[in-house]
PDB file of C-alpha atoms in Angstrom:
ATOM      1  CA  MET A   1     -54.288-157.467  66.915  1.00  0.00           C
ATOM      2  CA  ILE A   2     -57.218-159.779  66.179  1.00  0.00           C
ATOM      3  CA  PRO A   3     -60.646-158.345  66.946  1.00  0.00           C
ATOM      4  CA  SER A   4     -61.945-159.269  69.804  1.00  0.00           C
ATOM      5  CA  MET A   5     -61.735-162.949  69.334  1.00  0.00           C
ATOM      6  CA  SER A   6     -61.539-163.370  73.113  1.00  0.00           C
ATOM      7  CA  LEU A   7     -65.290-163.461  73.192  1.00  0.00           C
ATOM      8  CA  GLU A   8     -67.379-166.142  72.990  1.00  0.00           C
ATOM      9  CA  SER A   9     -71.052-164.662  73.733  1.00  0.00           C
ATOM     10  CA  GLY A  10     -73.592-164.543  71.126  1.00  0.00           C
ATOM     11  CA  PRO A  11     -73.717-161.523  68.441  1.00  0.00           C
ATOM     12  CA  GLU A  12     -77.016-160.576  69.218  1.00  0.00           C
ATOM     13  CA  ARG A  13     -78.276-156.999  68.057  1.00  0.00           C
ATOM     14  CA  SER A  14     -74.295-156.107  67.527  1.00  0.00           C
ATOM     15  CA  LYS A  15     -73.654-154.140  65.001  1.00  0.00           C
ATOM     16  CA  GLN A  16     -70.641-156.503  64.187  1.00  0.00           C
ATOM     17  CA  ARG A  17     -69.876-158.544  61.424  1.00  0.00           C
ATOM     18  CA  TRP A  18     -69.869-161.748  63.316  1.00  0.00           C
ATOM     19  CA  ARG A  19     -67.363-164.974  61.535  1.00  0.00           C
ATOM     20  CA  LEU A  20     -67.042-168.523  63.747  1.00  0.00           C
ATOM     21  CA  LEU A  21     -63.951-169.458  63.101  1.00  0.00           C
ATOM     22  CA  ASP A  22     -63.546-173.598  63.673  1.00  0.00           C
ATOM     23  CA  ASP A  23     -60.884-174.185  59.894  1.00  0.00           C
ATOM     24  CA  PRO A  24     -57.169-174.505  61.600  1.00  0.00           C
ATOM     25  CA  VAL A  25     -56.438-173.686  58.799  1.00  0.00           C
ATOM     26  CA  ALA A  26     -57.148-170.211  58.881  1.00  0.00           C
ATOM     27  CA  ILE A  27     -56.524-170.102  62.079  1.00  0.00           C
ATOM     28  CA  ARG A  28     -52.707-170.681  61.693  1.00  0.00           C
ATOM     29  CA  ALA A  29     -53.151-168.289  58.792  1.00  0.00           C
ATOM     30  CA  LEU A  30     -53.480-165.436  61.894  1.00  0.00           C
ATOM     31  CA  ALA A  31     -50.111-166.671  63.305  1.00  0.00           C
ATOM     32  CA  HIS A  32     -48.370-164.070  62.101  1.00  0.00           C
ATOM     33  CA  PRO A  33     -47.741-160.281  64.006  1.00  0.00           C
ATOM     34  CA  LEU A  34     -47.421-158.511  60.107  1.00  0.00           C
ATOM     35  CA  ARG A  35     -50.816-160.259  59.611  1.00  0.00           C
ATOM     36  CA  HIS A  36     -52.019-158.845  62.709  1.00  0.00           C
ATOM     37  CA  ASP A  37     -50.593-155.310  62.105  1.00  0.00           C
ATOM     38  CA  LEU A  38     -52.365-154.953  58.661  1.00  0.00           C
ATOM     39  CA  MET A  39     -55.794-156.272  60.504  1.00  0.00           C
ATOM     40  CA  SER A  40     -55.258-153.688  63.022  1.00  0.00           C
ATOM     41  CA  ILE A  41     -54.438-150.933  60.249  1.00  0.00           C
ATOM     42  CA  ILE A  42     -57.433-151.917  58.095  1.00  0.00           C
ATOM     43  CA  GLY A  43     -59.863-151.751  61.314  1.00  0.00           C
ATOM     44  CA  ARG A  44     -58.161-148.622  62.878  1.00  0.00           C
ATOM     45  CA  LEU A  45     -58.204-146.600  59.205  1.00  0.00           C
ATOM     46  CA  GLY A  46     -61.448-148.150  58.041  1.00  0.00           C
ATOM     47  CA  LYS A  47     -60.263-149.357  55.055  1.00  0.00           C
ATOM     48  CA  ALA A  48     -56.515-148.990  53.667  1.00  0.00           C
ATOM     49  CA  THR A  49     -55.126-149.423  50.047  1.00  0.00           C
ATOM     50  CA  THR A  50     -51.951-151.613  50.404  1.00  0.00           C
ATOM     51  CA  ALA A  51     -49.643-148.790  49.539  1.00  0.00           C
ATOM     52  CA  ASP A  52     -51.018-147.569  53.030  1.00  0.00           C
ATOM     53  CA  ALA A  53     -50.628-150.178  55.133  1.00  0.00           C
ATOM     54  CA  ALA A  54     -46.829-150.836  53.791  1.00  0.00           C
ATOM     55  CA  ARG A  55     -46.559-146.860  54.558  1.00  0.00           C
ATOM     56  CA  GLU A  56     -47.806-147.443  57.711  1.00  0.00           C
ATOM     57  CA  LEU A  57     -45.750-149.996  58.651  1.00  0.00           C
ATOM     58  CA  GLY A  58     -42.224-149.084  56.816  1.00  0.00           C
ATOM     59  CA  ILE A  59     -42.064-152.187  54.942  1.00  0.00           C
ATOM     60  CA  SER A  60     -42.318-152.953  51.108  1.00  0.00           C
ATOM     61  CA  HIS A  61     -45.473-152.903  49.029  1.00  0.00           C
ATOM     62  CA  GLY A  62     -44.760-156.216  48.338  1.00  0.00           C
ATOM     63  CA  LEU A  63     -44.155-157.885  51.424  1.00  0.00           C
ATOM     64  CA  ALA A  64     -47.804-155.733  52.576  1.00  0.00           C
ATOM     65  CA  SER A  65     -48.992-157.651  49.499  1.00  0.00           C
ATOM     66  CA  HIS A  66     -48.686-160.561  50.515  1.00  0.00           C
ATOM     67  CA  HIS A  67     -49.843-160.842  53.271  1.00  0.00           C
ATOM     68  CA  LEU A  68     -52.857-159.377  53.166  1.00  0.00           C
ATOM     69  CA  ARG A  69     -53.333-161.371  50.169  1.00  0.00           C
ATOM     70  CA  GLN A  70     -52.625-164.400  51.826  1.00  0.00           C
ATOM     71  CA  LEU A  71     -55.522-163.225  54.960  1.00  0.00           C
ATOM     72  CA  ALA A  72     -57.951-162.896  51.443  1.00  0.00           C
ATOM     73  CA  LYS A  73     -57.320-166.232  50.864  1.00  0.00           C
ATOM     74  CA  TYR A  74     -58.463-167.253  54.221  1.00  0.00           C
ATOM     75  CA  GLY A  75     -61.195-164.830  54.323  1.00  0.00           C
ATOM     76  CA  PHE A  76     -60.104-162.250  56.709  1.00  0.00           C
ATOM     77  CA  VAL A  77     -60.200-158.956  54.095  1.00  0.00           C
ATOM     78  CA  GLU A  78     -61.505-158.150  50.982  1.00  0.00           C
ATOM     79  CA  GLN A  79     -61.073-155.300  48.580  1.00  0.00           C
ATOM     80  CA  VAL A  80     -63.659-152.956  48.070  1.00  0.00           C
ATOM     81  CA  ALA A  81     -63.888-149.957  45.605  1.00  0.00           C
ATOM     82  CA  GLY A  82     -61.941-147.023  46.368  1.00  0.00           C
ATOM     83  CA  LYS A  83     -62.767-143.207  45.409  1.00  0.00           C
ATOM     84  CA  ASP A  84     -61.373-143.665  42.251  1.00  0.00           C
ATOM     85  CA  HIS A  85     -59.698-146.823  39.490  1.00  0.00           C
ATOM     86  CA  ARG A  86     -56.413-146.628  40.768  1.00  0.00           C
ATOM     87  CA  GLU A  87     -55.740-149.251  43.575  1.00  0.00           C
ATOM     88  CA  ARG A  88     -58.144-150.763  45.426  1.00  0.00           C
ATOM     89  CA  PRO A  89     -58.898-150.682  49.228  1.00  0.00           C
ATOM     90  CA  TRP A  90     -59.020-153.211  52.045  1.00  0.00           C
ATOM     91  CA  ARG A  91     -61.479-153.832  54.575  1.00  0.00           C
ATOM     92  CA  LEU A  92     -62.012-155.963  57.408  1.00  0.00           C
ATOM     93  CA  VAL A  93     -64.216-158.779  56.451  1.00  0.00           C
ATOM     94  CA  ALA A  94     -65.691-159.127  60.363  1.00  0.00           C
ATOM     95  CA  THR A  95     -65.217-157.245  62.823  1.00  0.00           C
ATOM     96  CA  SER A  96     -65.297-160.105  65.419  1.00  0.00           C
ATOM     97  CA  TYR A  97     -64.769-163.390  66.156  1.00  0.00           C
ATOM     98  CA  THR A  98     -65.566-166.545  67.963  1.00  0.00           C
ATOM     99  CA  TRP A  99     -63.518-169.649  67.726  1.00  0.00           C
ATOM    100  CA  SER A 100     -65.014-171.798  70.679  1.00  0.00           C
ATOM    101  CA  ARG A 101     -65.854-174.748  68.714  1.00  0.00           C
ATOM    102  CA  ALA A 102     -62.063-174.711  66.658  1.00  0.00           C
ATOM    103  CA  ARG A 103     -61.325-176.345  70.273  1.00  0.00           C
ATOM    104  CA  GLN A 104     -63.005-179.920  69.782  1.00  0.00           C
ATOM    105  CA  THR A 105     -60.753-181.044  67.319  1.00  0.00           C
ATOM    106  CA  ALA A 106     -57.113-181.648  68.282  1.00  0.00           C
ATOM    107  CA  GLU A 107     -55.786-179.750  65.068  1.00  0.00           C
ATOM    108  CA  GLY A 108     -58.009-177.125  66.074  1.00  0.00           C
ATOM    109  CA  SER A 109     -57.574-176.953  69.478  1.00  0.00           C
ATOM    110  CA  ALA A 110     -53.754-176.674  68.873  1.00  0.00           C
ATOM    111  CA  ALA A 111     -54.019-174.009  65.671  1.00  0.00           C
ATOM    112  CA  VAL A 112     -55.875-171.674  68.766  1.00  0.00           C
ATOM    113  CA  ASP A 113     -52.882-172.707  70.807  1.00  0.00           C
ATOM    114  CA  VAL A 114     -50.395-170.959  67.961  1.00  0.00           C
ATOM    115  CA  VAL A 115     -53.094-167.886  67.368  1.00  0.00           C
ATOM    116  CA  GLU A 116     -53.343-167.804  71.419  1.00  0.00           C
ATOM    117  CA  GLN A 117     -49.248-167.228  72.138  1.00  0.00           C
ATOM    118  CA  LEU A 118     -48.784-164.887  69.691  1.00  0.00           C
ATOM    119  CA  ALA A 119     -51.699-162.768  71.709  1.00  0.00           C
ATOM    120  CA  ALA A 120     -49.926-163.190  74.576  1.00  0.00           C
ATOM    121  CA  GLU A 121     -46.089-162.079  73.844  1.00  0.00           C
ATOM    122  CA  ARG A 122     -48.019-159.064  72.062  1.00  0.00           C
ATOM    123  CA  THR A 123     -49.588-158.537  75.031  1.00  0.00           C
ATOM    124  CA  VAL A 124     -47.032-158.135  76.716  1.00  0.00           C
ATOM    125  CA  GLU A 125     -44.942-156.149  73.892  1.00  0.00           C
ATOM    126  CA  ALA A 126     -47.843-153.607  74.587  1.00  0.00           C
ATOM    127  CA  LEU A 127     -47.971-153.040  78.273  1.00  0.00           C
ATOM    128  CA  LEU A 128     -44.216-152.346  78.092  1.00  0.00           C
ATOM    129  CA  ASP A 129     -44.965-149.638  75.276  1.00  0.00           C
ATOM    130  CA  TRP A 130     -47.451-148.601  77.863  1.00  0.00           C
ATOM    131  CA  GLN A 131     -44.915-148.230  80.310  1.00  0.00           C
ATOM    132  CA  GLN A 132     -42.638-146.130  78.446  1.00  0.00           C
ATOM    133  CA  ARG A 133     -45.250-143.268  77.601  1.00  0.00           C
ATOM    134  CA  ARG A 134     -48.024-143.494  80.794  1.00  0.00           C
ATOM    135  CA  ALA A 135     -45.620-140.416  82.212  1.00  0.00           C
ATOM    136  CA  ASP A 136     -47.393-138.190  79.525  1.00  0.00           C
ATOM    137  CA  TRP A 137     -50.525-139.832  80.003  1.00  0.00           C
ATOM    138  CA  PRO A 138     -53.632-137.707  82.064  1.00  0.00           C
ATOM    139  CA  ALA A 139     -53.895-139.433  85.194  1.00  0.00           C
ATOM    140  CA  GLY A 140     -57.239-140.621  84.390  1.00  0.00           C
ATOM    141  CA  TRP A 141     -56.327-142.378  82.494  1.00  0.00           C
ATOM    142  CA  GLN A 142     -52.953-144.122  83.897  1.00  0.00           C
ATOM    143  CA  ASP A 143     -55.477-145.303  87.320  1.00  0.00           C
ATOM    144  CA  HIS A 144     -57.459-147.124  85.242  1.00  0.00           C
ATOM    145  CA  ALA A 145     -53.934-148.884  82.702  1.00  0.00           C
ATOM    146  CA  GLY A 146     -51.697-151.342  83.469  1.00  0.00           C
ATOM    147  CA  LEU A 147     -51.765-155.212  84.788  1.00  0.00           C
ATOM    148  CA  GLY A 148     -53.722-156.032  87.886  1.00  0.00           C
ATOM    149  CA  GLU A 149     -52.927-159.854  89.111  1.00  0.00           C
ATOM    150  CA  SER A 150     -55.969-161.249  91.908  1.00  0.00           C
ATOM    151  CA  THR A 151     -55.676-164.720  92.629  1.00  0.00           C
ATOM    152  CA  VAL A 152     -59.151-166.462  93.434  1.00  0.00           C
ATOM    153  CA  TRP A 153     -60.690-169.623  95.070  1.00  0.00           C
ATOM    154  CA  LEU A 154     -63.429-170.331  92.471  1.00  0.00           C
ATOM    155  CA  THR A 155     -65.600-173.518  91.449  1.00  0.00           C
ATOM    156  CA  GLU A 156     -66.106-174.256  88.201  1.00  0.00           C
ATOM    157  CA  THR A 157     -69.616-172.278  88.179  1.00  0.00           C
ATOM    158  CA  GLU A 158     -68.261-169.747  89.938  1.00  0.00           C
ATOM    159  CA  PHE A 159     -65.413-169.398  87.374  1.00  0.00           C
ATOM    160  CA  ALA A 160     -67.734-169.265  84.329  1.00  0.00           C
ATOM    161  CA  GLU A 161     -70.124-166.556  85.933  1.00  0.00           C
ATOM    162  CA  ILE A 162     -67.331-163.989  86.275  1.00  0.00           C
ATOM    163  CA  THR A 163     -65.486-164.473  83.275  1.00  0.00           C
ATOM    164  CA  GLY A 164     -68.790-164.814  81.835  1.00  0.00           C
ATOM    165  CA  ALA A 165     -69.397-160.915  83.089  1.00  0.00           C
ATOM    166  CA  MET A 166     -65.950-159.345  82.290  1.00  0.00           C
ATOM    167  CA  ASP A 167     -67.721-160.599  78.672  1.00  0.00           C
ATOM    168  CA  ALA A 168     -70.773-158.861  78.979  1.00  0.00           C
ATOM    169  CA  LEU A 169     -69.161-155.763  80.655  1.00  0.00           C
ATOM    170  CA  LEU A 170     -67.235-155.711  77.102  1.00  0.00           C
ATOM    171  CA  LEU A 171     -69.462-156.921  74.899  1.00  0.00           C
ATOM    172  CA  ARG A 172     -71.725-153.300  75.005  1.00  0.00           C
ATOM    173  CA  TYR A 173     -69.096-151.340  73.588  1.00  0.00           C
ATOM    174  CA  VAL A 174     -67.642-154.372  71.700  1.00  0.00           C
ATOM    175  CA  ASN A 175     -71.283-154.872  70.196  1.00  0.00           C
ATOM    176  CA  GLU A 176     -71.839-150.745  69.505  1.00  0.00           C
ATOM    177  CA  ARG A 177     -68.611-150.030  68.238  1.00  0.00           C
ATOM    178  CA  PRO A 178     -67.265-151.963  65.099  1.00  0.00           C
ATOM    179  CA  LEU A 179     -62.967-151.878  65.369  1.00  0.00           C
ATOM    180  CA  ASP A 180     -64.050-150.027  61.585  1.00  0.00           C
ATOM    181  CA  ASP A 181     -67.048-147.660  61.856  1.00  0.00           C
ATOM    182  CA  LEU A 182     -65.263-144.468  61.838  1.00  0.00           C
ATOM    183  CA  ALA A 183     -68.183-143.166  63.265  1.00  0.00           C
ATOM    184  CA  SER A 184     -69.233-145.049  66.181  1.00  0.00           C
ATOM    185  CA  ARG A 185     -66.281-143.699  68.087  1.00  0.00           C
ATOM    186  CA  PRO A 186     -66.807-141.282  70.793  1.00  0.00           C
ATOM    187  CA  GLU A 187     -65.046-138.106  70.710  1.00  0.00           C
ATOM    188  CA  GLY A 188     -61.781-137.904  72.594  1.00  0.00           C
ATOM    189  CA  SER A 189     -61.556-141.710  72.487  1.00  0.00           C
ATOM    190  CA  VAL A 190     -58.864-144.015  72.142  1.00  0.00           C
ATOM    191  CA  PRO A 191     -58.267-147.990  70.887  1.00  0.00           C
ATOM    192  CA  VAL A 192     -58.026-149.883  74.759  1.00  0.00           C
ATOM    193  CA  THR A 193     -56.959-153.707  74.297  1.00  0.00           C
ATOM    194  CA  PHE A 194     -58.258-155.666  77.203  1.00  0.00           C
ATOM    195  CA  THR A 195     -56.481-159.244  77.935  1.00  0.00           C
ATOM    196  CA  LEU A 196     -58.075-161.899  80.373  1.00  0.00           C
ATOM    197  CA  PHE A 197     -55.431-164.266  81.233  1.00  0.00           C
ATOM    198  CA  ALA A 198     -57.475-166.776  83.476  1.00  0.00           C
ATOM    199  CA  VAL A 199     -55.766-169.458  84.313  1.00  0.00           C
ATOM    200  CA  PRO A 200     -56.782-172.488  86.483  1.00  0.00           C
ATOM    201  CA  GLY A 201     -53.375-174.015  89.595  1.00  0.00           C
ATOM    202  CA  GLU A 202     -53.524-177.220  90.238  1.00  0.00           C
ATOM    203  CA  PRO A 203     -55.505-177.216  93.687  1.00  0.00           C
ATOM    204  CA  SER A 204     -52.951-178.154  96.803  1.00  0.00           C
ATOM    205  CA  GLY A 205     -51.549-180.896  97.330  1.00  0.00           C
ATOM    206  CA  ASN A 206     -54.161-182.727  94.360  1.00  0.00           C
ATOM    207  CA  ARG A 207     -53.950-183.538  91.104  1.00  0.00           C
ATOM    208  CA  ARG A 208     -56.353-182.655  88.907  1.00  0.00           C
ATOM    209  CA  LYS A 209     -59.914-184.743  87.804  1.00  0.00           C
ATOM    210  CA  ASP A 210     -60.165-184.450  84.233  1.00  0.00           C
TER     211      ASP A 210
END
């Protein structure tokens, strides 16, 4: 998955390595499930060689290498010094992204739409996977995980307030715990993905006014 790219708040006092992502070509480079998986593996392990990533995903070394080099081409991963002179491991260049400015152009908006669609599909897959696993988890995890849905009539200002409050709550932890910083992970912690779908509907009997 792509780290924190839905969070548009600023990077003040953050341990994250932030990147402003506004190049449509670079954004479209993320629109591949395997590249999401590769970035997730690197983030989870802190650093990973091509062989590590290929083994984790059950794919060939050549296929892993191709997609890692594509990610490197657009500045998402980089190779760093390893323990010896053998294959150098990859690390994430940035651990959090903001791409709000990309929507200022038609090309950027279209690129974001493609990546958002992929993220939505992967979120559904993750939910279905959780449904198969959750019976084996303690009640405390089960009680707070899964799908929730609420429909509330809001003004534009109220909508901004609510989404801003959600972002601020998550950013407290996001800023303290970069994805690839193993030392920042509390004992007993697991990776938890929050995906927010905030979808305004049409007013009853009225068309939306631009």
